């Protein structure tokens, strides 16, 4: 599709690998294709919205399922009926869930601290006392457990709130709610940009934070976009749609294969040649008793005009030959593309399934169960 864009914006989109941008004969007109991310990005003073074709509600449901292996968010969790852009929807959803999580006050927990105090508290660190204090009795080098609010759960919520406050496109009515969240957890440490986000283990103690933490994790994973090309800087919140789709399909298929035993392995590492130099990594393989019984590759997009690329067929044929399979599966987020199977000459049958990403997760999940059932039936594996 052709768009009128300032040159700096076109350069930024291409440099940040957000889309393929090619100049046309028109002044400041560029052909934009292969958009790989959705969200909002600020480039050279211009705000660029990248709108998902998948409805935002469906996108959130897919994100939730991919992260938890089950529907952790429902439409009732959001309250953004009017939002058709990702960032406003995400901001509304986060404020709603974080406000619920903090309604009874911030969670507190025990944190081990080390300090030099005028009296003994907790455990005396004798080695540090000798090396740091030269034998002086005071202050005392100690370590102790402190019951505080500055714990990982609150750090993640606070950092997500502060980053949302800096994002372009956050609705004005949400900004006040975000500032209230920041005030509630005042005194908690903010996670520095680029630092790893603490892993929070779900338990009964932090159960009320679960939905808010999942949304916060999404904010933090997508808010570190920054690309510099000369004097052009692109920054904002972007989500890789291919990654969302692949993660959702992987999680849904993993659940669908449970009744049939074995294990569904993601990015199964192997080699194609005898010498072991040609590396391959199918998206998903079903391993039963140590043997690969099925192979599935997930593709977010088909070629133009709904055509399946031949390269996908070559790739799947090679996988099937490598693992001795009679059948392979290609799963596409294909919109209106027509499903079709291909029988390779003296080779495997390759099934191609087109999923409509505007369907509900329940409908998509049913298709995943149908794949598992068909594979198990063809292989004679009982449920």
XYZ file of C-alpha atoms in Angstrom:
383
model
C 0.000 0.000 0.000
C 1.268 3.485 -0.913
C 1.489 6.111 1.877
C 2.651 9.711 2.010
C 5.453 9.810 4.574
C 8.253 12.186 5.539
C 11.543 10.705 4.390
C 12.827 10.421 7.973
C 9.802 8.304 8.904
C 10.288 6.013 5.910
C 13.968 5.579 6.821
C 13.081 4.884 10.475
C 10.480 2.233 9.600
C 12.963 0.415 7.397
C 15.936 0.798 9.770
C 13.978 -0.552 12.732
C 12.902 -3.550 10.613
C 9.256 -2.657 11.208
C 8.246 -2.876 7.551
C 9.595 -2.990 4.019
C 9.577 0.559 2.591
C 10.270 1.397 -1.062
C 10.098 4.831 -2.748
C 7.668 5.434 -5.603
C 7.665 8.050 -8.334
C 5.451 10.347 -6.248
C 6.927 12.980 -3.956
C 7.155 11.669 -0.372
C 5.188 8.578 -1.394
C 6.397 5.164 -0.308
C 5.133 1.655 -0.802
C 4.886 0.030 2.626
C 4.593 -3.753 2.789
C 5.519 -6.664 5.001
C 4.526 -4.887 8.220
C 5.933 -7.147 10.927
C 4.896 -5.255 14.056
C 1.824 -3.537 15.445
C 1.560 -0.736 17.991
C 2.830 2.824 17.998
C 6.258 4.252 17.272
C 7.694 7.770 17.435
C 10.071 8.564 14.573
C 11.726 11.945 13.988
C 8.957 13.750 15.860
C 6.135 11.906 14.071
C 3.815 9.370 15.705
C 3.138 6.339 13.493
C 0.298 3.935 14.300
C 0.628 0.349 13.083
C -2.837 -1.116 13.320
C -3.369 -4.885 13.692
C -5.705 -6.614 11.246
C -6.631 -8.926 14.091
C -9.221 -7.261 16.382
C -7.564 -6.008 19.564
C -9.726 -8.228 21.773
C -8.643 -11.298 19.798
C -5.025 -10.179 19.935
C -5.148 -9.882 23.718
C -6.791 -13.284 24.019
C -4.066 -14.856 21.872
C -1.362 -13.131 23.918
C -2.896 -14.363 27.143
C -3.234 -17.944 25.928
C 0.300 -17.993 24.567
C 1.727 -16.787 27.886
C -0.216 -19.093 30.187
C -1.405 -21.988 28.044
C -4.972 -21.094 28.957
C -7.344 -18.154 28.721
C -5.959 -15.876 31.450
C -7.865 -12.848 30.111
C -11.473 -12.582 29.032
C -13.310 -9.681 27.426
C -14.666 -8.701 30.841
C -11.094 -8.062 32.006
C -10.615 -5.066 29.759
C -13.364 -2.529 29.333
C -12.003 -0.918 26.173
C -14.924 -1.468 23.816
C -14.140 1.741 21.913
C -10.416 1.040 21.480
C -9.300 -0.284 18.125
C -5.615 0.530 18.629
C -3.210 -1.633 20.581
C -1.601 0.947 22.901
C -4.846 2.573 24.175
C -6.301 -0.897 24.718
C -3.193 -2.072 26.552
C -3.103 1.069 28.724
C -6.780 0.717 29.667
C -6.384 -2.974 30.429
C -3.254 -2.460 32.547
C -4.820 0.343 34.606
C -7.913 -1.783 35.217
C -5.962 -4.828 36.381
C -3.242 -2.961 38.308
C -5.866 -0.910 40.178
C -7.625 -4.136 41.177
C -4.343 -5.709 42.287
C -3.416 -2.714 44.444
C -6.902 -2.076 45.843
C -5.972 -3.628 49.188
C -2.581 -1.939 49.268
C 0.749 -3.052 47.785
C 1.911 -6.593 48.416
C 4.728 -6.985 50.917
C 7.358 -9.675 51.170
C 10.648 -10.617 52.770
C 13.831 -9.379 51.090
C 17.332 -10.276 52.261
C 19.422 -7.139 52.768
C 23.043 -6.492 53.659
C 23.956 -3.350 55.609
C 26.319 -1.789 58.139
C 24.383 -0.960 61.347
C 25.213 0.329 64.826
C 23.814 -2.894 66.311
C 23.540 -6.567 65.398
C 20.430 -7.424 63.387
C 19.932 -10.769 61.729
C 23.193 -12.530 60.820
C 26.606 -11.044 61.570
C 28.877 -11.223 58.491
C 32.171 -11.780 60.300
C 34.289 -12.044 57.131
C 33.070 -8.690 55.862
C 33.524 -7.197 59.316
C 37.205 -8.134 59.319
C 37.962 -7.109 55.716
C 35.921 -3.906 55.594
C 36.185 -2.629 59.175
C 39.723 -3.688 60.083
C 38.543 -5.301 63.309
C 36.559 -2.263 64.498
C 33.398 -3.322 66.375
C 31.127 -0.685 64.814
C 29.330 -0.401 62.509
C 28.367 -4.065 62.327
C 28.242 -5.799 58.923
C 24.994 -7.781 58.973
C 22.439 -9.435 56.682
C 18.779 -9.668 57.608
C 15.314 -10.295 56.158
C 13.192 -7.161 55.812
C 9.406 -7.207 55.273
C 8.971 -4.511 52.627
C 7.005 -3.378 49.577
C 10.121 -3.201 47.401
C 9.637 -6.693 45.969
C 9.650 -8.007 42.385
C 5.856 -7.891 41.962
C 5.637 -4.186 42.807
C 8.789 -3.363 40.844
C 7.276 -4.882 37.692
C 3.987 -2.992 38.110
C 5.716 0.321 38.840
C 8.110 -0.010 35.895
C 5.269 -0.872 33.501
C 3.256 2.130 34.722
C 6.176 4.546 34.308
C 6.909 3.286 30.808
C 3.281 3.586 29.764
C 3.359 7.196 30.959
C 6.122 7.881 28.416
C 4.487 6.145 25.473
C 2.796 8.127 22.702
C -0.859 7.329 22.213
C -1.833 6.638 25.837
C -5.319 8.184 26.346
C -5.517 11.282 28.565
C -8.046 9.644 30.901
C -5.576 6.817 31.564
C -2.623 9.059 32.431
C -4.167 10.146 35.741
C -4.838 6.530 36.729
C -1.257 5.585 35.880
C 0.063 8.402 38.089
C -2.126 7.140 40.959
C -0.618 3.665 40.552
C 2.874 5.187 40.699
C 1.976 7.027 43.923
C 0.597 3.850 45.536
C 3.914 2.048 45.064
C 6.066 5.084 45.881
C 9.398 3.992 47.307
C 9.595 0.824 45.185
C 12.594 0.470 42.866
C 12.132 0.996 39.120
C 13.760 -1.619 36.891
C 16.402 0.155 34.750
C 15.954 0.137 30.975
C 17.778 -2.849 29.523
C 17.975 -4.683 32.843
C 16.370 -8.140 33.038
C 12.816 -8.181 34.356
C 12.567 -10.216 37.581
C 10.840 -13.565 37.174
C 7.780 -13.676 39.406
C 6.594 -17.131 40.421
C 2.837 -17.407 40.780
C 1.658 -18.516 44.220
C -1.226 -17.931 46.609
C 0.491 -14.895 48.079
C 0.546 -12.937 44.802
C -2.557 -14.444 43.156
C -4.354 -11.068 43.059
C -1.485 -9.672 40.964
C -1.559 -12.396 38.267
C -3.485 -10.597 35.491
C -1.769 -7.261 36.162
C 1.672 -8.885 36.064
C 0.899 -10.592 32.751
C -0.066 -7.250 31.217
C 2.946 -5.540 32.809
C 5.193 -8.181 31.279
C 3.704 -7.397 27.871
C 4.330 -3.666 28.394
C 7.960 -4.261 29.361
C 8.655 -6.729 26.553
C 7.388 -4.329 23.895
C 8.493 -0.957 25.224
C 12.223 -1.260 24.606
C 12.060 -0.544 20.876
C 14.842 1.820 19.892
C 16.659 1.983 16.583
C 19.073 4.662 15.402
C 19.858 5.179 11.723
C 22.065 8.244 11.420
C 20.098 11.031 13.061
C 16.777 9.131 12.924
C 15.593 7.488 16.131
C 12.570 5.204 16.369
C 11.084 4.400 19.784
C 7.744 3.202 21.085
C 5.704 0.108 21.842
C 5.576 -2.612 19.196
C 4.504 -6.254 19.168
C 5.718 -8.832 16.639
C 2.573 -10.341 15.139
C 4.387 -13.395 13.800
C 5.650 -14.118 17.307
C 2.165 -13.702 18.819
C 0.659 -16.078 16.262
C 3.430 -18.658 16.543
C 3.352 -18.606 20.356
C -0.447 -18.963 20.374
C -0.447 -21.887 17.946
C 2.372 -23.579 19.875
C 0.526 -23.229 23.196
C -2.807 -24.352 21.734
C -1.275 -27.384 20.000
C 0.639 -28.355 23.121
C -2.680 -28.476 24.959
C -4.367 -30.320 22.082
C -1.744 -33.087 22.006
C -1.924 -33.859 25.741
C -4.531 -36.665 25.414
C -2.243 -38.547 23.020
C 0.909 -38.655 25.138
C 4.395 -37.764 24.017
C 5.649 -34.194 24.056
C 5.372 -31.289 21.613
C 8.841 -29.730 21.224
C 9.329 -26.153 20.022
C 12.222 -25.352 17.641
C 13.427 -28.944 17.541
C 17.155 -28.812 16.752
C 18.493 -31.342 14.261
C 20.605 -31.593 11.104
C 19.680 -32.387 7.521
C 22.940 -33.852 6.212
C 25.053 -36.826 7.229
C 27.977 -34.622 8.281
C 25.710 -32.598 10.575
C 26.548 -29.208 9.056
C 23.090 -28.225 7.723
C 21.108 -27.181 10.789
C 17.314 -27.390 10.860
C 14.800 -26.396 13.552
C 11.145 -27.168 12.740
C 8.725 -24.967 14.676
C 7.002 -27.928 16.321
C 7.595 -31.668 16.378
C 5.610 -34.307 18.234
C 7.991 -36.728 19.938
C 6.648 -40.038 21.251
C 9.024 -42.451 23.013
C 11.994 -40.521 21.657
C 10.824 -40.728 18.022
C 9.573 -37.780 15.930
C 6.058 -38.752 14.849
C 4.813 -35.461 13.362
C 6.157 -32.104 12.172
C 4.322 -28.762 12.076
C 5.596 -25.412 10.809
C 3.811 -22.148 11.636
C 3.743 -19.255 9.148
C 2.206 -15.886 9.928
C 1.718 -14.726 6.344
C 1.162 -16.199 2.906
C 2.437 -14.643 -0.305
C 0.560 -11.879 -2.090
C -2.919 -12.673 -3.416
C -3.337 -15.527 -0.934
C -0.707 -17.736 -2.601
C 1.316 -20.183 -0.532
C 5.071 -19.858 -1.174
C 6.728 -22.925 -2.687
C 9.673 -22.443 -0.305
C 7.444 -23.580 2.566
C 6.681 -26.803 0.704
C 10.362 -27.439 0.022
C 11.165 -26.865 3.664
C 8.450 -29.179 4.972
C 9.331 -31.872 2.414
C 12.912 -31.773 3.696
C 11.741 -32.071 7.307
C 9.521 -35.045 6.486
C 12.342 -36.761 4.590
C 14.715 -36.170 7.496
C 12.374 -37.675 10.094
C 10.840 -40.372 7.876
C 7.328 -38.888 7.997
C 4.561 -39.555 5.488
C 2.784 -36.308 6.338
C 3.670 -32.732 7.301
C 1.583 -29.738 8.349
C 1.850 -26.042 7.486
C -0.306 -23.714 9.612
C -0.901 -20.191 8.279
C -2.542 -17.046 9.578
C -3.977 -16.733 6.125
C -7.176 -14.716 6.224
C -9.089 -15.738 3.111
C -6.451 -18.110 1.758
C -7.843 -21.460 0.627
C -6.813 -24.622 2.397
C -5.146 -27.206 0.169
C -2.977 -30.262 0.472
C -0.050 -31.233 -1.736
C 1.137 -34.755 -2.473
C 4.863 -34.678 -3.199
C 6.006 -37.082 -5.943
C 7.488 -40.138 -4.213
C 7.313 -38.144 -0.996
C 5.086 -36.989 1.847
C 1.658 -35.424 1.798
C 1.761 -31.836 3.036
C -1.398 -30.455 4.633
C -1.930 -26.693 4.673
C -4.311 -25.178 7.181
C -5.417 -21.543 7.028
C -6.444 -20.019 10.357
C -8.485 -16.844 10.536
C -6.974 -14.735 13.292
C -10.218 -12.795 13.654
C -11.860 -15.963 14.989
C -12.307 -16.453 18.710
C -9.593 -18.346 20.606
C -12.178 -21.092 21.203
C -12.635 -21.584 17.439
C -8.883 -21.518 16.829
C -8.376 -23.959 19.687
C -10.911 -26.317 18.114
C -8.883 -26.277 14.906
C -5.753 -27.144 16.888
C -7.571 -30.102 18.467
C -8.684 -31.222 15.006
C -5.037 -31.234 13.844
C -3.981 -33.300 16.853
C -6.886 -35.706 16.362
C -6.155 -36.144 12.644
C -2.440 -36.744 13.251
C -3.123 -39.217 16.030
C -5.705 -41.042 13.879
C -3.364 -41.311 10.878
C -0.609 -42.652 13.115
C -2.886 -45.059 14.979
C -2.236 -43.390 18.336
C -5.177 -43.851 20.763
C -6.387 -41.028 22.980
